[in-house]
Every structure is written in C-alpha cells, then in structure tokens.
PDB file of C-alpha atoms and ligand atoms in Angstrom:
ATOM      1  CA  UNK A   1     -24.023 -16.316  17.581  1.00 86.00           C
ATOM      2  CA  UNK A   2     -24.488 -13.754  14.776  1.00 94.00           C
ATOM      3  CA  UNK A   3     -25.448 -11.046  17.262  1.00 94.00           C
ATOM      4  CA  UNK A   4     -22.307 -11.536  19.362  1.00 97.00           C
ATOM      5  CA  UNK A   5     -19.868  -8.640  19.133  1.00 98.00           C
ATOM      6  CA  UNK A   6     -16.560  -8.535  17.313  1.00 98.00           C
ATOM      7  CA  UNK A   7     -13.573  -8.118  19.617  1.00 98.00           C
ATOM      8  CA  UNK A   8     -10.979  -5.546  18.527  1.00 98.00           C
ATOM      9  CA  UNK A   9      -7.795  -4.902  20.448  1.00 98.00           C
ATOM     10  CA  UNK A  10      -4.738  -2.706  20.314  1.00 96.00           C
ATOM     11  CA  UNK A  11      -1.933  -1.457  22.525  1.00 95.00           C
ATOM     12  CA  UNK A  12      -3.867   1.796  22.983  1.00 91.00           C
ATOM     13  CA  UNK A  13      -5.795   4.210  20.776  1.00 89.00           C
ATOM     14  CA  UNK A  14      -4.309   3.420  17.344  1.00 91.00           C
ATOM     15  CA  UNK A  15      -6.642   0.483  16.765  1.00 94.00           C
ATOM     16  CA  UNK A  16      -9.541   2.926  16.732  1.00 92.00           C
ATOM     17  CA  UNK A  17      -8.586   3.726  13.116  1.00 93.00           C
ATOM     18  CA  UNK A  18      -9.380   0.073  12.360  1.00 96.00           C
ATOM     19  CA  UNK A  19     -12.546   0.141  14.492  1.00 95.00           C
ATOM     20  CA  UNK A  20     -13.675   3.174  12.507  1.00 95.00           C
ATOM     21  CA  UNK A  21     -13.258   1.305   9.193  1.00 96.00           C
ATOM     22  CA  UNK A  22     -15.071  -1.739  10.634  1.00 97.00           C
ATOM     23  CA  UNK A  23     -17.966   0.469  11.816  1.00 96.00           C
ATOM     24  CA  UNK A  24     -18.240   1.934   8.320  1.00 96.00           C
ATOM     25  CA  UNK A  25     -17.945  -1.360   6.459  1.00 98.00           C
ATOM     26  CA  UNK A  26     -20.110  -3.365   8.887  1.00 98.00           C
ATOM     27  CA  UNK A  27     -22.580  -0.911  10.441  1.00 97.00           C
ATOM     28  CA  UNK A  28     -24.756  -3.682  11.916  1.00 97.00           C
ATOM     29  CA  UNK A  29     -21.933  -5.263  13.902  1.00 98.00           C
ATOM     30  CA  UNK A  30     -21.444  -4.704  17.628  1.00 97.00           C
ATOM     31  CA  UNK A  31     -17.887  -4.125  18.809  1.00 96.00           C
ATOM     32  CA  UNK A  32     -15.929  -4.548  22.013  1.00 97.00           C
ATOM     33  CA  UNK A  33     -12.719  -2.535  21.750  1.00 96.00           C
ATOM     34  CA  UNK A  34      -9.864  -2.963  24.235  1.00 96.00           C
ATOM     35  CA  UNK A  35      -6.854  -0.668  24.341  1.00 94.00           C
ATOM     36  CA  UNK A  36      -3.991  -1.305  26.749  1.00 95.00           C
ATOM     37  CA  UNK A  37      -3.582   2.377  27.573  1.00 92.00           C
ATOM     38  CA  UNK A  38      -1.769   1.523  30.814  1.00 93.00           C
ATOM     39  CA  UNK A  39       1.173   0.028  28.898  1.00 95.00           C
ATOM     40  CA  UNK A  40       1.189   1.688  25.478  1.00 93.00           C
ATOM     41  CA  UNK A  41       3.456   1.875  23.451  1.00 94.00           C
ATOM     42  CA  UNK A  42       4.298  -1.734  22.594  1.00 96.00           C
ATOM     43  CA  UNK A  43       6.462  -0.770  19.610  1.00 95.00           C
ATOM     44  CA  UNK A  44       9.758  -0.293  21.510  1.00 95.00           C
ATOM     45  CA  UNK A  45       9.320  -3.497  23.594  1.00 97.00           C
ATOM     46  CA  UNK A  46      10.801  -6.951  23.125  1.00 96.00           C
ATOM     47  CA  UNK A  47       8.944  -9.905  21.612  1.00 97.00           C
ATOM     48  CA  UNK A  48       8.458 -11.697  24.938  1.00 97.00           C
ATOM     49  CA  UNK A  49       6.782  -8.686  26.546  1.00 98.00           C
ATOM     50  CA  UNK A  50       4.606  -7.931  23.517  1.00 98.00           C
ATOM     51  CA  UNK A  51       3.479 -11.575  23.416  1.00 98.00           C
ATOM     52  CA  UNK A  52       2.644 -11.601  27.139  1.00 98.00           C
ATOM     53  CA  UNK A  53       0.607  -8.393  26.848  1.00 98.00           C
ATOM     54  CA  UNK A  54      -1.069  -9.613  23.637  1.00 98.00           C
ATOM     55  CA  UNK A  55      -2.192 -12.821  25.348  1.00 98.00           C
ATOM     56  CA  UNK A  56      -3.705 -10.829  28.191  1.00 98.00           C
ATOM     57  CA  UNK A  57      -5.639  -8.745  25.656  1.00 98.00           C
ATOM     58  CA  UNK A  58      -6.725 -11.897  23.796  1.00 98.00           C
ATOM     59  CA  UNK A  59      -7.922 -13.534  27.016  1.00 97.00           C
ATOM     60  CA  UNK A  60      -9.861 -10.429  28.021  1.00 97.00           C
ATOM     61  CA  UNK A  61     -11.548 -10.294  24.607  1.00 97.00           C
ATOM     62  CA  UNK A  62     -12.484 -13.987  24.737  1.00 96.00           C
ATOM     63  CA  UNK A  63     -14.105 -13.467  28.140  1.00 96.00           C
ATOM     64  CA  UNK A  64     -16.452 -10.921  26.512  1.00 96.00           C
ATOM     65  CA  UNK A  65     -17.980 -13.678  24.311  1.00 96.00           C
ATOM     66  CA  UNK A  66     -17.084 -12.488  20.844  1.00 98.00           C
ATOM     67  CA  UNK A  67     -17.686 -14.193  17.494  1.00 98.00           C
ATOM     68  CA  UNK A  68     -14.446 -12.966  15.858  1.00 98.00           C
ATOM     69  CA  UNK A  69     -11.314 -11.064  16.819  1.00 98.00           C
ATOM     70  CA  UNK A  70      -9.414  -8.286  15.061  1.00 98.00           C
ATOM     71  CA  UNK A  71      -5.816  -7.626  16.101  1.00 98.00           C
ATOM     72  CA  UNK A  72      -5.907  -3.902  15.350  1.00 98.00           C
ATOM     73  CA  UNK A  73      -2.223  -3.361  16.074  1.00 98.00           C
ATOM     74  CA  UNK A  74       0.628  -3.936  13.653  1.00 98.00           C
ATOM     75  CA  UNK A  75       3.092  -4.592  16.463  1.00 98.00           C
ATOM     76  CA  UNK A  76       0.998  -7.436  17.929  1.00 98.00           C
ATOM     77  CA  UNK A  77       0.158  -8.698  14.421  1.00 98.00           C
ATOM     78  CA  UNK A  78       3.909  -8.813  13.684  1.00 98.00           C
ATOM     79  CA  UNK A  79       5.115 -10.370  16.933  1.00 98.00           C
ATOM     80  CA  UNK A  80       2.358 -12.576  18.330  1.00 98.00           C
ATOM     81  CA  UNK A  81      -0.245 -13.563  15.690  1.00 97.00           C
ATOM     82  CA  UNK A  82       0.175 -17.301  16.322  1.00 97.00           C
ATOM     83  CA  UNK A  83      -0.028 -16.889  20.096  1.00 97.00           C
ATOM     84  CA  UNK A  84      -3.231 -14.849  19.774  1.00 98.00           C
ATOM     85  CA  UNK A  85      -4.744 -17.377  17.343  1.00 97.00           C
ATOM     86  CA  UNK A  86      -3.853 -20.262  19.645  1.00 97.00           C
ATOM     87  CA  UNK A  87      -5.614 -18.479  22.526  1.00 95.00           C
ATOM     88  CA  UNK A  88      -8.710 -17.631  20.460  1.00 96.00           C
ATOM     89  CA  UNK A  89     -11.353 -20.264  19.728  1.00 96.00           C
ATOM     90  CA  UNK A  90     -12.991 -17.872  17.205  1.00 97.00           C
ATOM     91  CA  UNK A  91     -11.621 -16.610  13.846  1.00 96.00           C
ATOM     92  CA  UNK A  92      -8.872 -13.975  14.087  1.00 98.00           C
ATOM     93  CA  UNK A  93      -8.070 -11.270  11.526  1.00 98.00           C
ATOM     94  CA  UNK A  94      -4.785  -9.399  11.839  1.00 98.00           C
ATOM     95  CA  UNK A  95      -3.921  -6.109  10.145  1.00 98.00           C
ATOM     96  CA  UNK A  96      -0.871  -7.348   8.261  1.00 98.00           C
ATOM     97  CA  UNK A  97      -2.096 -10.110   5.916  1.00 97.00           C
ATOM     98  CA  UNK A  98      -4.905  -8.036   4.301  1.00 98.00           C
ATOM     99  CA  UNK A  99      -2.577  -5.028   3.955  1.00 98.00           C
ATOM    100  CA  UNK A 100       0.141  -7.101   2.299  1.00 98.00           C
ATOM    101  CA  UNK A 101      -2.363  -8.438  -0.256  1.00 97.00           C
ATOM    102  CA  UNK A 102      -3.564  -4.893  -1.068  1.00 98.00           C
ATOM    103  CA  UNK A 103      -0.039  -3.479  -1.414  1.00 98.00           C
ATOM    104  CA  UNK A 104       1.218  -6.403  -3.512  1.00 98.00           C
ATOM    105  CA  UNK A 105      -1.685  -5.890  -5.927  1.00 97.00           C
ATOM    106  CA  UNK A 106      -1.214  -2.106  -6.026  1.00 97.00           C
ATOM    107  CA  UNK A 107       2.481  -1.733  -6.853  1.00 97.00           C
ATOM    108  CA  UNK A 108       3.512  -1.198 -10.465  1.00 97.00           C
ATOM    109  CA  UNK A 109       7.253  -0.900  -9.874  1.00 97.00           C
ATOM    110  CA  UNK A 110       7.391  -3.943  -7.570  1.00 97.00           C
ATOM    111  CA  UNK A 111       9.074  -1.774  -4.955  1.00 98.00           C
ATOM    112  CA  UNK A 112       7.099  -1.321  -1.722  1.00 98.00           C
ATOM    113  CA  UNK A 113       7.977   0.826   1.280  1.00 98.00           C
ATOM    114  CA  UNK A 114       6.953  -0.120   4.806  1.00 98.00           C
ATOM    115  CA  UNK A 115       6.912   2.131   7.856  1.00 98.00           C
ATOM    116  CA  UNK A 116       6.058   0.924  11.355  1.00 98.00           C
ATOM    117  CA  UNK A 117       7.219   0.637  14.930  1.00 97.00           C
ATOM    118  CA  UNK A 118      10.695  -0.684  15.757  1.00 97.00           C
ATOM    119  CA  UNK A 119       9.170  -4.059  16.732  1.00 97.00           C
ATOM    120  CA  UNK A 120       7.211  -4.378  13.488  1.00 98.00           C
ATOM    121  CA  UNK A 121      10.119  -3.395  11.265  1.00 98.00           C
ATOM    122  CA  UNK A 122      12.675  -5.600  13.023  1.00 97.00           C
ATOM    123  CA  UNK A 123      10.300  -8.586  12.940  1.00 97.00           C
ATOM    124  CA  UNK A 124      10.753  -8.663   9.151  1.00 98.00           C
ATOM    125  CA  UNK A 125       7.185  -9.853   8.680  1.00 98.00           C
ATOM    126  CA  UNK A 126       6.301  -7.384   5.918  1.00 98.00           C
ATOM    127  CA  UNK A 127       9.242  -8.215   3.607  1.00 98.00           C
ATOM    128  CA  UNK A 128       8.611 -11.932   4.207  1.00 98.00           C
ATOM    129  CA  UNK A 129       4.877 -11.838   3.459  1.00 98.00           C
ATOM    130  CA  UNK A 130       5.249  -9.388   0.557  1.00 98.00           C
ATOM    131  CA  UNK A 131       7.831 -11.729  -0.984  1.00 97.00           C
ATOM    132  CA  UNK A 132       5.374 -14.616  -0.666  1.00 97.00           C
ATOM    133  CA  UNK A 133       2.495 -12.556  -2.083  1.00 97.00           C
ATOM    134  CA  UNK A 134       4.374 -11.410  -5.160  1.00 95.00           C
ATOM    135  CA  UNK A 135       7.580 -12.921  -6.470  1.00 94.00           C
ATOM    136  CA  UNK A 136      10.437 -10.490  -6.981  1.00 95.00           C
ATOM    137  CA  UNK A 137       8.944  -7.688  -4.928  1.00 97.00           C
ATOM    138  CA  UNK A 138      11.497  -5.440  -3.264  1.00 97.00           C
ATOM    139  CA  UNK A 139      10.701  -4.055   0.208  1.00 98.00           C
ATOM    140  CA  UNK A 140      12.310  -1.044   1.857  1.00 98.00           C
ATOM    141  CA  UNK A 141      11.496  -0.465   5.537  1.00 98.00           C
ATOM    142  CA  UNK A 142      11.957   2.314   8.044  1.00 98.00           C
ATOM    143  CA  UNK A 143      10.885   2.529  11.688  1.00 98.00           C
ATOM    144  CA  UNK A 144       9.119   5.791  12.571  1.00 97.00           C
ATOM    145  CA  UNK A 145       8.576   5.639  16.361  1.00 95.00           C
ATOM    146  CA  UNK A 146       8.050   9.386  16.816  1.00 95.00           C
ATOM    147  CA  UNK A 147       4.917   9.290  14.675  1.00 96.00           C
ATOM    148  CA  UNK A 148       3.054   7.591  17.554  1.00 92.00           C
ATOM    149  CA  UNK A 149       3.427  10.450  20.101  1.00 91.00           C
ATOM    150  CA  UNK A 150       2.928  13.051  17.358  1.00 93.00           C
ATOM    151  CA  UNK A 151      -0.435  11.457  16.483  1.00 88.00           C
ATOM    152  CA  UNK A 152      -1.370  11.104  20.162  1.00 84.00           C
ATOM    153  CA  UNK A 153      -0.461  14.715  20.921  1.00 85.00           C
ATOM    154  CA  UNK A 154      -2.756  15.799  18.071  1.00 85.00           C
ATOM    155  CA  UNK A 155       0.196  17.368  16.209  1.00 92.00           C
ATOM    156  CA  UNK A 156      -0.589  15.861  12.796  1.00 91.00           C
ATOM    157  CA  UNK A 157      -1.048  19.295  11.250  1.00 93.00           C
ATOM    158  CA  UNK A 158       1.873  20.898  13.123  1.00 96.00           C
ATOM    159  CA  UNK A 159       5.239  21.432  11.459  1.00 97.00           C
ATOM    160  CA  UNK A 160       6.796  18.883  13.836  1.00 97.00           C
ATOM    161  CA  UNK A 161       4.910  16.205  11.836  1.00 97.00           C
ATOM    162  CA  UNK A 162       6.365  17.537   8.568  1.00 98.00           C
ATOM    163  CA  UNK A 163       9.886  17.686  10.024  1.00 98.00           C
ATOM    164  CA  UNK A 164       9.735  14.106  11.322  1.00 98.00           C
ATOM    165  CA  UNK A 165       8.191  12.884   8.067  1.00 98.00           C
ATOM    166  CA  UNK A 166      11.021  14.489   6.103  1.00 97.00           C
ATOM    167  CA  UNK A 167      13.598  12.980   8.466  1.00 97.00           C
ATOM    168  CA  UNK A 168      12.109   9.476   8.319  1.00 98.00           C
ATOM    169  CA  UNK A 169      10.909   9.323   4.727  1.00 97.00           C
ATOM    170  CA  UNK A 170      13.326  11.221   2.477  1.00 95.00           C
ATOM    171  CA  UNK A 171      15.244   7.968   1.972  1.00 94.00           C
ATOM    172  CA  UNK A 172      12.270   6.483   0.102  1.00 95.00           C
ATOM    173  CA  UNK A 173      12.416   9.127  -2.597  1.00 92.00           C
ATOM    174  CA  UNK A 174      14.043   8.109  -5.877  1.00 88.00           C
ATOM    175  CA  UNK A 175      14.161   4.448  -4.853  1.00 94.00           C
ATOM    176  CA  UNK A 176      11.363   3.207  -7.120  1.00 93.00           C
ATOM    177  CA  UNK A 177       8.974   2.832  -4.175  1.00 97.00           C
ATOM    178  CA  UNK A 178       5.498   3.585  -5.562  1.00 97.00           C
ATOM    179  CA  UNK A 179       3.478   2.117  -2.670  1.00 98.00           C
ATOM    180  CA  UNK A 180       3.987   2.801   1.035  1.00 98.00           C
ATOM    181  CA  UNK A 181       2.400   0.637   3.721  1.00 98.00           C
ATOM    182  CA  UNK A 182       1.389   2.567   6.834  1.00 98.00           C
ATOM    183  CA  UNK A 183       2.369  -0.348   9.063  1.00 97.00           C
ATOM    184  CA  UNK A 184       1.124   1.140  12.328  1.00 97.00           C
ATOM    185  CA  UNK A 185      -2.457   1.915  13.206  1.00 94.00           C
ATOM    186  CA  UNK A 186      -1.517   5.434  14.373  1.00 93.00           C
ATOM    187  CA  UNK A 187      -0.109   6.505  11.037  1.00 95.00           C
ATOM    188  CA  UNK A 188      -3.352   7.147   9.097  1.00 93.00           C
ATOM    189  CA  UNK A 189      -3.714  10.292  11.200  1.00 91.00           C
ATOM    190  CA  UNK A 190      -0.458  11.548   9.671  1.00 95.00           C
ATOM    191  CA  UNK A 191      -1.335  10.821   6.048  1.00 96.00           C
ATOM    192  CA  UNK A 192      -0.884  14.433   4.978  1.00 97.00           C
ATOM    193  CA  UNK A 193       2.645  14.739   6.420  1.00 98.00           C
ATOM    194  CA  UNK A 194       3.618  11.225   5.305  1.00 98.00           C
ATOM    195  CA  UNK A 195       2.366  11.902   1.777  1.00 97.00           C
ATOM    196  CA  UNK A 196       4.426  15.082   1.678  1.00 96.00           C
ATOM    197  CA  UNK A 197       7.476  13.229   3.001  1.00 96.00           C
ATOM    198  CA  UNK A 198       7.470  10.468   0.363  1.00 96.00           C
ATOM    199  CA  UNK A 199       6.222  12.600  -2.500  1.00 93.00           C
ATOM    200  CA  UNK A 200       2.992  12.791  -4.496  1.00 93.00           C
ATOM    201  CA  UNK A 201       3.564   9.740  -6.699  1.00 93.00           C
ATOM    202  CA  UNK A 202       3.573   7.239  -3.847  1.00 97.00           C
ATOM    203  CA  UNK A 203       0.308   5.510  -2.964  1.00 97.00           C
ATOM    204  CA  UNK A 204      -0.285   5.176   0.776  1.00 98.00           C
ATOM    205  CA  UNK A 205      -1.835   1.908   1.957  1.00 97.00           C
ATOM    206  CA  UNK A 206      -3.710   2.187   5.243  1.00 95.00           C
ATOM    207  CA  UNK A 207      -4.333  -1.156   6.936  1.00 94.00           C
ATOM    208  CA  UNK A 208      -7.814  -0.202   8.195  1.00 96.00           C
ATOM    209  CA  UNK A 209      -9.878  -0.698   5.023  1.00 96.00           C
ATOM    210  CA  UNK A 210      -8.257  -3.973   3.863  1.00 97.00           C
ATOM    211  CA  UNK A 211      -8.660  -5.329   7.402  1.00 98.00           C
ATOM    212  CA  UNK A 212     -12.348  -4.355   7.570  1.00 98.00           C
ATOM    213  CA  UNK A 213     -12.862  -5.954   4.162  1.00 98.00           C
ATOM    214  CA  UNK A 214     -11.120  -9.175   5.262  1.00 98.00           C
ATOM    215  CA  UNK A 215     -13.310  -9.264   8.368  1.00 98.00           C
ATOM    216  CA  UNK A 216     -16.466  -8.735   6.281  1.00 98.00           C
ATOM    217  CA  UNK A 217     -15.474 -11.594   3.960  1.00 98.00           C
ATOM    218  CA  UNK A 218     -14.703 -13.865   6.889  1.00 97.00           C
ATOM    219  CA  UNK A 219     -18.033 -13.176   8.625  1.00 98.00           C
ATOM    220  CA  UNK A 220     -19.969 -13.620   5.374  1.00 98.00           C
ATOM    221  CA  UNK A 221     -18.234 -16.930   4.620  1.00 97.00           C
ATOM    222  CA  UNK A 222     -18.961 -18.223   8.124  1.00 95.00           C
ATOM    223  CA  UNK A 223     -22.579 -16.987   7.986  1.00 96.00           C
ATOM    224  CA  UNK A 224     -21.866 -14.791  10.999  1.00 97.00           C
ATOM    225  CA  UNK A 225     -23.048 -11.387   9.739  1.00 98.00           C
ATOM    226  CA  UNK A 226     -25.394  -9.611  12.140  1.00 98.00           C
ATOM    227  CA  UNK A 227     -28.486  -7.694  11.117  1.00 95.00           C
ATOM    228  CA  UNK A 228     -28.009  -5.310  14.054  1.00 85.00           C
ATOM    229  CA  UNK A 229     -28.528  -3.244  16.019  1.00 95.00           C
ATOM    230  CA  UNK A 230     -24.875  -2.362  16.659  1.00 95.00           C
ATOM    231  CA  UNK A 231     -23.649  -1.662  20.179  1.00 93.00           C
ATOM    232  CA  UNK A 232     -20.185  -0.378  21.075  1.00 93.00           C
ATOM    233  CA  UNK A 233     -18.041  -0.842  24.160  1.00 93.00           C
ATOM    234  CA  UNK A 234     -14.724   0.961  24.585  1.00 92.00           C
ATOM    235  CA  UNK A 235     -12.497  -0.616  27.248  1.00 94.00           C
ATOM    236  CA  UNK A 236      -9.125   0.710  28.416  1.00 94.00           C
ATOM    237  CA  UNK A 237      -6.642  -0.483  31.024  1.00 95.00           C
ATOM    238  CA  UNK A 238      -5.925   3.088  32.186  1.00 91.00           C
ATOM    239  CA  UNK A 239      -8.910   5.404  32.047  1.00 83.00           C
ATOM    240  CA  UNK A 240      -6.851   8.372  33.247  1.00 76.00           C
ATOM    241  CA  UNK A 241      -4.767   8.165  30.086  1.00 69.00           C
ATOM    242  CA  UNK A 242      -5.777  10.825  27.620  1.00 75.00           C
ATOM    243  CA  UNK A 243      -7.921   8.285  25.793  1.00 78.00           C
ATOM    244  CA  UNK A 244     -11.088  10.335  26.022  1.00 78.00           C
ATOM    245  CA  UNK A 245      -9.296  13.402  24.767  1.00 76.00           C
ATOM    246  CA  UNK A 246      -7.774  11.805  21.678  1.00 82.00           C
ATOM    247  CA  UNK A 247     -10.095   8.898  20.854  1.00 83.00           C
ATOM    248  CA  UNK A 248     -12.342  11.170  18.808  1.00 80.00           C
ATOM    249  CA  UNK A 249      -9.503  11.994  16.393  1.00 79.00           C
ATOM    250  CA  UNK A 250      -8.800   8.321  15.777  1.00 83.00           C
ATOM    251  CA  UNK A 251     -12.396   7.127  15.687  1.00 82.00           C
ATOM    252  CA  UNK A 252     -14.107  10.102  14.102  1.00 79.00           C
ATOM    253  CA  UNK A 253     -16.776  10.192  16.831  1.00 75.00           C
ATOM    254  CA  UNK A 254     -17.066  10.559  20.578  1.00 75.00           C
ATOM    255  CA  UNK A 255     -16.581   7.495  22.767  1.00 72.00           C
ATOM    256  CA  UNK A 256     -18.176   8.869  25.920  1.00 66.00           C
ATOM    257  CA  UNK A 257     -20.034   7.751  27.894  1.00 63.00           C
ATOM    258  CA  UNK A 258     -19.320   4.139  27.021  1.00 71.00           C
ATOM    259  CA  UNK A 259     -15.652   3.979  28.165  1.00 85.00           C
ATOM    260  CA  UNK A 260     -14.950   1.229  30.720  1.00 90.00           C
ATOM    261  CA  UNK A 261     -11.858   0.735  32.868  1.00 92.00           C
ATOM    262  CA  UNK A 262     -10.703  -2.890  32.758  1.00 95.00           C
ATOM    263  CA  UNK A 263      -7.922  -5.004  34.253  1.00 95.00           C
ATOM    264  CA  UNK A 264      -5.687  -7.049  31.965  1.00 96.00           C
ATOM    265  CA  UNK A 265      -3.916  -9.987  33.607  1.00 89.00           C
TER     266      UNK A 265
HETATM  267  N1  LIG B   1      -0.847   0.621  17.515  1.00 96.71           N
HETATM  268  C1  LIG B   1       0.545   0.228  17.442  1.00 96.71           C
HETATM  269  C2  LIG B   1       0.842  -0.455  16.108  1.00 96.71           C
HETATM  270  O1  LIG B   1      -0.005  -0.472  15.213  1.00 96.71           O
HETATM  271  C3  LIG B   1       1.476   1.407  17.627  1.00 96.71           C
HETATM  272  C4  LIG B   1       1.582   1.918  19.025  1.00 96.71           C
HETATM  273  C5  LIG B   1       2.510   1.108  19.918  1.00 96.71           C
HETATM  274  O2  LIG B   1       3.746   1.194  19.757  1.00 96.71           O
HETATM  275  O3  LIG B   1       1.996   0.417  20.790  1.00 96.71           O
HETATM  276  O4  LIG B   1       1.900  -0.968  15.937  1.00 96.71           O
END
C-alpha cells in the first residue's frame, strides 16, 4: 500500500505547480498526474459540467490504484470536492482547505484578497471557509480569467501580464488587504506580475506548498509514506495540446517521455 502512487488531477497543466511542490516535499512518492487537456479550461463552465468532468477524472485516478488523491485544481476543489470524495475510497486532499488555513494564519489586518477563476470566485467557498477559519476576517475577491491563457502562452514576463495584473488587481490596493490567495493553480507562474499589481506589502499565498504539506501530514498520520523509489506518470486527455511545450514551465522539469494519452469517460 505504501508504495502505491498518489493520484493528482487538474483541468490541464496548472496542477503541475502542485505536483512540483509534492515532488519537492515528498521525493520518495510516486505520482500519477492527469490533466484534462481536451476540455481545459473549467473555470468558465457551470457547476454541473465541472462536477461531471471532475468525476471522470476521479474515476480515472481510482482505476490507477492510488493510495491518496490530490485535487490540484481550485475550480474542482471549489465546485465538486464532496462529489470527488464520495467517488474516492482513499483520502482526498484539495487545494483550498490548506490554503485557507495558511492565509488565515498569515494575515495581520484580517483582510484577505482572493483571486481565481470565475467558477471559484462565484462559488463563494473562500470567503465561507476563511470566515470559519478566523472570526471577523474580511475577504475581497476578484476573478482573473485571462491569467490562465497568459500563463499557458508563456507570457508571464511579457507586458501583457503586467497590464492584466494592473487591470485586475488595482482594486485591492488601499483596501487593507495584506494577504492575497492565488486561488488558481496557474497563477504561481505570474507571481512577479501579480506582486507588482497588488503592491509590495501584500503577501502572496500559493496553494502548492500548503497542499503538499497537508498531503505529507495525511500520509504520515495514516502510515502511508513510501521509502521510494519515486516513479512519475503524466497523463493527458489530449496529447496534441501544447502540454509538452508548456509543462516544463509549470513543473520545473521535462515530462517527456512519460506522457500518456488517456480517455476520460
Ligand atoms: N487549474 C484551474 C484552477 O486551478 C484553472 C484552469 C481552468 O480554468 O481550468 O482553477
């Protein structure tokens, strides 16, 4: 059981930022990553569609015989965490709960900003969970859908990233927000532009590290930590998608030749 892989899934490539943190935090663990590159993005879609797609990802991951699951997508974690848990006989970690705990502990002003996809922001899950984590906390949210294609087009250092960050984030300035949750797994690639957009005094909270830490704690508590060696599988529903081209930016290493084309149904 301990040597079984951890299943990690996302709507596409964004979850690789979480996989990267898991590989660093748990270097002995094997991973099976699945990205639904045929249907990304999920962020503009309705709850019913996101839930249907999320269940197909969850079922695929279960069929790979995994010992734990990481929902490495804020949109799925916001819309369908219960559905995924109900379909998963193994422990499930989502990206939102660990991130909320980190942000609630980090803020001094009690005013937390959240950016994410339209689905994540409209779900209201961050304000709800932040309110439960810390009484009196104020949450300001803004959807930043254009950050996803900017990250995927490798334009993080281009002025288009700075222009969009200014457009989306200027409203957070002078609000008392001292902590900003990057509530989408693509956004860590845009940390420089996002930091510039909100100003230097705002701490950015990336969901990857808190999620990897939560997973490590869960595996340790369940006596499920592996002593290696780690093996990695990278599965995508559309291999012609520019996954190979951009995965390296998200993961920090090459994914070839291990990429597999899979069917989600
Ligand atoms: N990875 C998704 C998330 O974290 C963003 C991309 C999408 O819209 O599917 O919400």
